[in-house]
Amino acid sequence: MAISSAFLVASYQVRITEAIGSRDANELFLNVIIQFFLIFIFVLIVATFAAFIISRNISRPLRVLTEAARIIGEGNLNISIKISRKDEIGTLGEFFNNMVIKIKDAQERQKEISRLKSEFITVAAHQLRTPLSIVKWAYRSVLDGDFGPVSDAQKDILGKANIANESMINLVHNLLDAARIEEGRFGYVFVRLDFINFLKSLLEEKKIVAEKKKVRLLSGNTIHGEVWLNADKERLSIAIGNIVDNAIRYTVAGGSVELNISQEDAWVTLSIRDTGIGIAPEDKDRLFTKFYRGSNVMHMETEGTGLGLFISRNIIKSHGGEIWCDSEQSKGTTFFIKLP
Ligand code: ATP
Ligand code: MG
């Protein structure tokens, strides 16, 4: 502004000098420039102040909205913002609050659906348990010859039916366990546990399954030393049992499964390594979710609910531990269970 005023004055300089003489003209030019400069400073101050007020009016509600969005992002929906204005920002605040109410409603509905689903599964599984146990008892009695001699052909067909029934019983158990986990009713009784002896018994139990599948089950270094844990023996047996079962199940005949432990500080890590079919990289992230089964196991092993790893991870987490795996397709998989 000062520069343009100087130009303006300069353009009239000759005519003004002629009219009022050079000394008065110089004084006049100086006065004009100083006045323009003062006006410029005043306008600058007013503009800065106005910009500050406007920006405060916009940025404060924006800060409130950003903070509210952050809190919602953390999963807390018990929030309502107060912007008592009638302009666009006030409308935005109103929309924001309505949106939070709608998300909350949807979440409550989802929770209720989930609860009903879980309740339905629990009731259905409970109802199935008794008849399946009776069928199991009936098969066993006939197979054991309690009702007279059984021919080889009869044994064969009854044996297959018995295996199918066993897998139904397993499914019912898994469904009940998964429902209990989700409802927070999967109770634990922690005791001091001799981990080495625990693994010995587990291996003994799983050897029968491995032999049937012609997979070598190796105890690695787990037969040495002494490791004590604070654990629920029955639950931990389900968790580690599932991983060993998987390793045997997803390894073809002639392969092997080996258990090893390593200790570091107050942690023990159990590794279960198999020479099986491996896990596709795209399946890895979803393995521990309910009912998920890898794309490559469908042709190999049709039986399975996809609940084993979900249950195992929950049990390991309840023990303060972690579970993860490394795998290479067609080469093998190693599951790691780290426990305090
Ligand atoms: P079930 O609930 O009867 O155990 P499942 O074995 O299919 O059925 P999970 O134990 O949860 O279910 O395992 C999920 C999936 O993870 C399996 O279907 C399989 O694709 C993959 N998986 C788990 N362990 C292994 C392994 N050792 N080698 C290859 N794939 C594995
Ligand atoms: Mg399994």
Coordinates of C-alpha atoms and ligand atoms in Angstrom, one line a residue:
M1 CA 0.0 0.0 0.0
A2 CA 2.9 2.4 0.9
I3 CA 4.7 1.5 -2.3
S4 CA 1.6 2.0 -4.5
S5 CA 0.9 5.4 -2.7
A6 CA 4.5 6.4 -3.5
F7 CA 3.9 5.6 -7.2
L8 CA 0.7 7.5 -7.1
V9 CA 2.3 10.6 -5.7
A10 CA 5.3 10.2 -8.0
S11 CA 3.0 10.2 -11.1
Y12 CA 1.6 13.7 -10.0
Q13 CA 5.0 14.9 -8.8
V14 CA 5.8 17.2 -11.7
R15 CA 2.4 18.9 -11.8
I16 CA 2.3 19.4 -8.0
T17 CA 5.9 20.7 -7.9
E18 CA 5.0 23.2 -10.6
A19 CA 1.9 24.3 -8.7
I20 CA 3.3 24.7 -5.1
G21 CA 7.1 24.8 -5.5
S22 CA 9.6 22.1 -4.8
R23 CA 10.1 22.5 -1.0
D24 CA 6.4 22.4 -0.2
A25 CA 6.0 19.5 -2.6
N26 CA 8.7 17.4 -0.9
E27 CA 7.1 18.0 2.5
L28 CA 3.7 17.1 1.1
F29 CA 5.0 13.8 -0.5
L30 CA 6.6 12.8 2.8
N31 CA 3.4 13.5 4.7
V32 CA 1.3 11.5 2.2
I33 CA 3.7 8.5 2.4
I34 CA 3.7 8.5 6.2
Q35 CA -0.1 8.7 6.3
F36 CA -0.4 5.8 3.9
F37 CA 2.1 3.8 5.9
L38 CA 0.1 4.4 9.1
I39 CA -3.1 3.4 7.4
F40 CA -1.4 0.2 6.1
I41 CA -0.2 -0.7 9.7
F42 CA -3.8 -0.1 11.0
V43 CA -5.3 -2.3 8.3
L44 CA -2.7 -5.0 8.9
I45 CA -3.6 -5.1 12.7
V46 CA -7.3 -5.2 12.0
A47 CA -6.9 -8.0 9.4
T48 CA -4.7 -10.1 11.7
F49 CA -7.2 -9.7 14.6
A50 CA -10.1 -10.6 12.4
A51 CA -8.2 -13.7 11.0
F52 CA -7.5 -14.7 14.6
I53 CA -11.1 -14.5 15.7
I54 CA -12.4 -16.4 12.6
S55 CA -9.8 -19.1 13.0
R56 CA -10.6 -19.5 16.7
N57 CA -14.3 -19.8 15.9
I58 CA -13.6 -22.6 13.4
S59 CA -10.6 -24.3 14.9
R60 CA -12.1 -24.7 18.5
P61 CA -15.1 -26.8 17.3
L62 CA -12.9 -28.7 14.9
R63 CA -10.6 -29.5 17.9
V64 CA -13.7 -30.7 19.8
L65 CA -14.8 -32.9 16.9
T66 CA -11.3 -34.3 16.4
E67 CA -11.0 -35.2 20.1
A68 CA -14.4 -36.8 20.0
A69 CA -13.5 -38.8 16.9
R70 CA -10.3 -40.0 18.6
I71 CA -12.3 -41.2 21.6
I72 CA -14.8 -43.0 19.4
G73 CA -11.8 -44.6 17.5
E74 CA -10.7 -46.1 20.8
G75 CA -14.1 -47.8 21.1
N76 CA -15.7 -45.5 23.6
L77 CA -19.2 -44.5 22.3
N78 CA -20.3 -42.9 25.5
I79 CA -19.7 -39.4 24.2
S80 CA -21.7 -36.5 23.0
I81 CA -20.3 -33.2 21.9
K82 CA -21.7 -29.7 22.8
I83 CA -21.5 -27.1 20.0
S84 CA -24.3 -24.6 20.7
R85 CA -24.3 -22.8 17.4
K86 CA -26.9 -22.3 14.7
D87 CA -24.5 -22.3 11.8
E88 CA -23.0 -25.1 9.6
I89 CA -20.6 -26.1 12.4
G90 CA -23.5 -26.4 14.9
T91 CA -25.3 -28.6 12.3
L92 CA -22.1 -30.7 11.8
G93 CA -22.0 -31.2 15.6
E94 CA -25.6 -32.3 15.6
F95 CA -25.0 -34.8 12.8
F96 CA -21.9 -36.1 14.7
N97 CA -24.0 -36.8 17.8
N98 CA -26.8 -38.5 15.8
M99 CA -24.1 -40.6 14.1
V100 CA -22.7 -41.7 17.5
I101 CA -26.2 -42.7 18.7
K102 CA -26.9 -44.7 15.6
I103 CA -23.5 -46.6 15.9
K104 CA -24.3 -47.3 19.5
D105 CA -27.7 -48.7 18.6
A106 CA -26.2 -50.9 15.9
Q107 CA -23.6 -52.1 18.3
E108 CA -26.2 -53.0 20.9
R109 CA -28.3 -54.8 18.3
Q110 CA -25.2 -56.7 17.1
K111 CA -24.4 -57.7 20.7
E112 CA -27.9 -59.0 21.3
I113 CA -27.8 -61.0 18.0
S114 CA -24.5 -62.4 19.0
R115 CA -25.8 -63.3 22.5
L116 CA -28.9 -65.0 21.0
K117 CA -26.7 -66.9 18.5
S118 CA -24.4 -68.1 21.2
E119 CA -27.3 -69.1 23.4
F120 CA -28.8 -71.1 20.5
I121 CA -25.5 -72.9 19.9
T122 CA -25.2 -73.7 23.6
V123 CA -28.7 -75.1 23.8
A124 CA -28.4 -77.1 20.6
A125 CA -25.0 -78.5 21.6
H126 CA -26.3 -79.5 25.0
Q127 CA -29.3 -81.2 23.4
L128 CA -26.9 -83.1 21.1
R129 CA -24.5 -84.2 23.8
T130 CA -26.7 -86.9 25.4
P131 CA -27.9 -88.7 22.3
L132 CA -24.4 -88.7 20.9
S133 CA -23.0 -90.3 24.1
I134 CA -25.7 -93.0 23.9
V135 CA -24.8 -93.7 20.2
K136 CA -21.2 -93.9 21.3
W137 CA -22.0 -96.3 24.0
A138 CA -24.1 -98.4 21.6
Y139 CA -21.3 -98.6 19.0
R140 CA -18.7 -99.5 21.6
S141 CA -20.8 -102.2 23.1
V142 CA -21.6 -103.8 19.7
L143 CA -17.9 -103.5 18.6
D144 CA -16.7 -105.0 21.9
G145 CA -19.0 -108.0 21.2
D146 CA -21.2 -107.4 24.2
F147 CA -24.2 -108.4 22.1
G148 CA -22.7 -111.4 20.4
P149 CA -20.1 -112.0 17.7
V150 CA -19.5 -109.3 15.1
S151 CA -18.2 -110.1 11.6
D152 CA -15.2 -108.2 10.1
A153 CA -17.5 -106.5 7.6
Q154 CA -19.8 -105.4 10.4
K155 CA -16.8 -104.2 12.5
D156 CA -15.6 -102.2 9.5
I157 CA -18.8 -100.3 9.0
L158 CA -19.6 -99.9 12.6
G159 CA -16.0 -98.6 13.2
K160 CA -16.5 -96.0 10.5
A161 CA -19.8 -94.9 12.0
N162 CA -18.1 -94.7 15.4
I163 CA -15.4 -92.4 14.1
A164 CA -18.0 -90.1 12.5
N165 CA -19.9 -90.1 15.8
E166 CA -16.6 -89.2 17.7
S167 CA -16.0 -86.3 15.4
M168 CA -19.6 -85.1 16.1
I169 CA -18.9 -85.3 19.8
N170 CA -15.7 -83.3 19.3
L171 CA -17.6 -80.7 17.3
V172 CA -20.2 -80.4 20.1
H173 CA -17.4 -80.0 22.7
N174 CA -15.7 -77.3 20.6
L175 CA -18.9 -75.4 20.0
L176 CA -19.6 -75.4 23.7
D177 CA -16.1 -74.3 24.6
A178 CA -16.2 -71.5 22.0
A179 CA -19.6 -70.3 23.3
R180 CA -18.3 -70.4 26.9
I181 CA -15.2 -68.4 25.8
E182 CA -17.3 -65.7 24.1
E183 CA -19.7 -65.4 27.1
G184 CA -16.7 -65.2 29.5
R185 CA -17.8 -68.4 31.2
F186 CA -14.7 -70.5 30.4
G187 CA -13.5 -70.7 34.0
Y188 CA -9.9 -71.5 35.0
V189 CA -8.4 -73.3 38.0
F190 CA -4.7 -72.4 38.2
V191 CA -2.4 -74.8 39.9
R192 CA 1.4 -75.3 40.0
L193 CA 2.1 -77.6 37.1
D194 CA 5.1 -79.8 36.3
F195 CA 5.3 -78.8 32.6
I196 CA 7.7 -81.6 31.6
N197 CA 5.6 -84.4 33.1
F198 CA 2.5 -82.7 31.6
L199 CA 4.1 -82.8 28.1
K200 CA 5.2 -86.5 28.7
S201 CA 1.5 -87.5 29.3
L202 CA 0.3 -85.4 26.4
L203 CA 2.8 -87.1 24.1
E204 CA 1.8 -90.5 25.3
E205 CA -1.8 -89.8 24.6
K206 CA -1.2 -88.3 21.1
K207 CA 1.2 -91.2 20.1
I208 CA -1.8 -93.4 19.4
V209 CA -3.2 -90.9 16.9
A210 CA 0.2 -90.3 15.3
E211 CA 0.9 -94.0 14.9
K212 CA -2.5 -94.5 13.1
K213 CA -1.5 -91.7 10.7
K214 CA 2.1 -93.1 10.3
V215 CA 3.5 -89.8 11.5
R216 CA 6.5 -89.9 13.9
L217 CA 5.8 -88.0 17.1
L218 CA 9.1 -86.9 18.6
S219 CA 9.6 -85.5 22.1
G220 CA 12.7 -83.5 21.2
N221 CA 14.3 -82.0 24.3
T222 CA 11.1 -81.9 26.3
I223 CA 12.0 -85.0 28.4
H224 CA 14.8 -83.2 30.1
G225 CA 15.0 -80.6 32.9
E226 CA 12.3 -79.1 35.1
V227 CA 9.8 -76.4 34.3
W228 CA 7.0 -75.3 36.6
L229 CA 4.1 -73.2 35.4
N230 CA 1.1 -71.6 37.0
A231 CA -1.6 -73.2 34.8
D232 CA -5.0 -74.9 34.4
K233 CA -3.9 -78.4 33.5
E234 CA -7.1 -79.4 31.8
R235 CA -7.4 -76.2 29.7
L236 CA -3.7 -76.2 28.8
S237 CA -4.1 -79.8 27.7
I238 CA -6.9 -78.8 25.3
A239 CA -4.8 -75.8 24.0
I240 CA -1.6 -77.7 23.4
G241 CA -3.4 -80.9 22.4
N242 CA -5.2 -79.0 19.6
I243 CA -1.9 -77.8 18.2
V244 CA -0.3 -81.3 18.4
D245 CA -3.5 -82.7 16.8
N246 CA -3.2 -80.2 14.0
A247 CA 0.4 -81.0 13.4
I248 CA -0.3 -84.7 13.1
R249 CA -3.5 -84.1 11.1
Y250 CA -1.9 -81.9 8.5
T251 CA 1.2 -84.0 8.0
V252 CA 1.2 -86.8 5.4
A253 CA 2.3 -90.3 6.3
G254 CA 6.0 -90.7 6.7
G255 CA 6.4 -87.2 8.1
S256 CA 7.2 -86.1 11.7
V257 CA 6.1 -83.8 14.5
E258 CA 8.7 -82.7 17.0
L259 CA 8.2 -80.8 20.3
N260 CA 11.0 -78.7 21.8
I261 CA 11.2 -76.1 24.6
S262 CA 13.4 -73.2 25.3
Q263 CA 13.6 -71.0 28.3
E264 CA 14.4 -67.3 28.6
D265 CA 14.1 -65.2 31.7
A266 CA 10.7 -66.1 33.3
W267 CA 9.3 -67.5 30.0
V268 CA 9.2 -70.9 28.5
T269 CA 8.5 -71.4 24.7
L270 CA 7.2 -74.7 23.4
S271 CA 7.6 -75.2 19.7
I272 CA 5.7 -77.9 17.8
R273 CA 7.3 -78.4 14.4
D274 CA 5.8 -80.6 11.7
T275 CA 6.8 -81.6 8.2
G276 CA 3.3 -81.2 6.9
I277 CA 1.4 -79.3 4.1
G278 CA 2.1 -75.9 5.6
I279 CA -0.1 -72.8 5.7
A280 CA -0.7 -70.5 2.7
P281 CA 0.5 -66.9 3.4
E282 CA -3.0 -65.5 2.8
D283 CA -4.5 -67.9 5.4
K284 CA -2.1 -66.9 8.2
D285 CA -3.9 -63.9 9.5
R286 CA -7.2 -65.6 9.9
L287 CA -6.1 -69.0 11.3
F288 CA -7.1 -68.0 14.9
T289 CA -10.5 -66.8 14.0
K290 CA -13.6 -69.0 14.5
F291 CA -14.5 -71.6 11.9
Y292 CA -11.6 -70.6 9.7
R293 CA -10.0 -73.5 7.8
G294 CA -7.1 -73.1 5.4
S295 CA -7.8 -73.5 1.6
N296 CA -5.2 -76.3 1.3
V297 CA -6.7 -78.6 4.0
M298 CA -10.1 -79.0 2.4
H299 CA -8.8 -81.6 -0.1
M300 CA -6.6 -83.3 2.4
E301 CA -8.6 -83.5 5.5
T302 CA -12.3 -82.8 5.2
E303 CA -13.1 -83.3 8.9
G304 CA -12.6 -80.3 11.2
T305 CA -14.6 -77.4 12.6
G306 CA -12.0 -74.6 12.4
L307 CA -12.5 -73.9 16.2
G308 CA -9.3 -75.6 17.5
L309 CA -6.9 -72.6 17.1
F310 CA -9.6 -70.1 18.3
I311 CA -10.0 -72.1 21.5
S312 CA -6.2 -72.7 21.9
R313 CA -5.4 -69.0 21.5
N314 CA -8.0 -67.9 24.1
I315 CA -6.6 -70.5 26.6
I316 CA -3.0 -69.4 26.0
K317 CA -4.0 -65.7 26.4
S318 CA -5.8 -66.5 29.6
H319 CA -2.5 -67.9 30.9
G320 CA -0.8 -64.6 30.1
G321 CA 1.0 -66.2 27.1
E322 CA 1.2 -65.9 23.3
I323 CA 0.8 -68.2 20.3
W324 CA 2.0 -67.7 16.8
C325 CA 3.3 -69.8 13.9
D326 CA 5.9 -69.9 11.1
S327 CA 5.1 -71.9 8.0
E328 CA 6.2 -72.7 4.5
Q329 CA 3.8 -74.3 2.2
S330 CA 4.5 -78.0 1.4
K331 CA 7.5 -77.9 3.8
G332 CA 6.0 -77.6 7.2
T333 CA 4.8 -75.5 10.1
T334 CA 6.0 -74.6 13.5
F335 CA 3.7 -73.3 16.2
F336 CA 5.2 -71.5 19.1
I337 CA 3.5 -71.2 22.5
K338 CA 5.1 -68.8 25.0
L339 CA 4.1 -69.1 28.6
P340 CA 5.1 -67.2 31.7
Ligands
ATP1 P1 -10.8 -78.5 14.5 O1 -11.6 -77.4 15.0 O2 -11.5 -79.8 14.4 O3 -9.4 -78.6 15.1 P2 -9.4 -77.4 12.2 O4 -8.1 -78.2 12.5 O5 -9.7 -77.2 10.8 O6 -10.6 -78.1 12.9 P3 -8.1 -75.3 13.7 O7 -7.4 -76.3 14.5 O8 -8.7 -74.1 14.2 O9 -9.3 -76.0 12.9 O10 -7.1 -74.9 12.5 C1 -7.5 -73.9 11.6 C2 -6.8 -74.2 10.3 O11 -5.4 -73.8 10.4 C3 -6.8 -75.6 9.8 O12 -8.0 -75.9 9.1 C4 -5.6 -75.6 8.8 O13 -6.0 -75.0 7.6 C5 -4.6 -74.6 9.5 N1 -3.6 -75.3 10.3 C6 -3.5 -75.4 11.6 N2 -2.5 -76.1 12.0 C7 -1.8 -76.4 10.9 C8 -0.6 -77.2 10.6 N3 0.1 -77.6 11.6 N4 -0.3 -77.3 9.3 C9 -1.0 -76.8 8.3 N5 -2.2 -76.1 8.5 C10 -2.6 -75.9 9.8
MG2 MG -7.6 -78.4 14.6

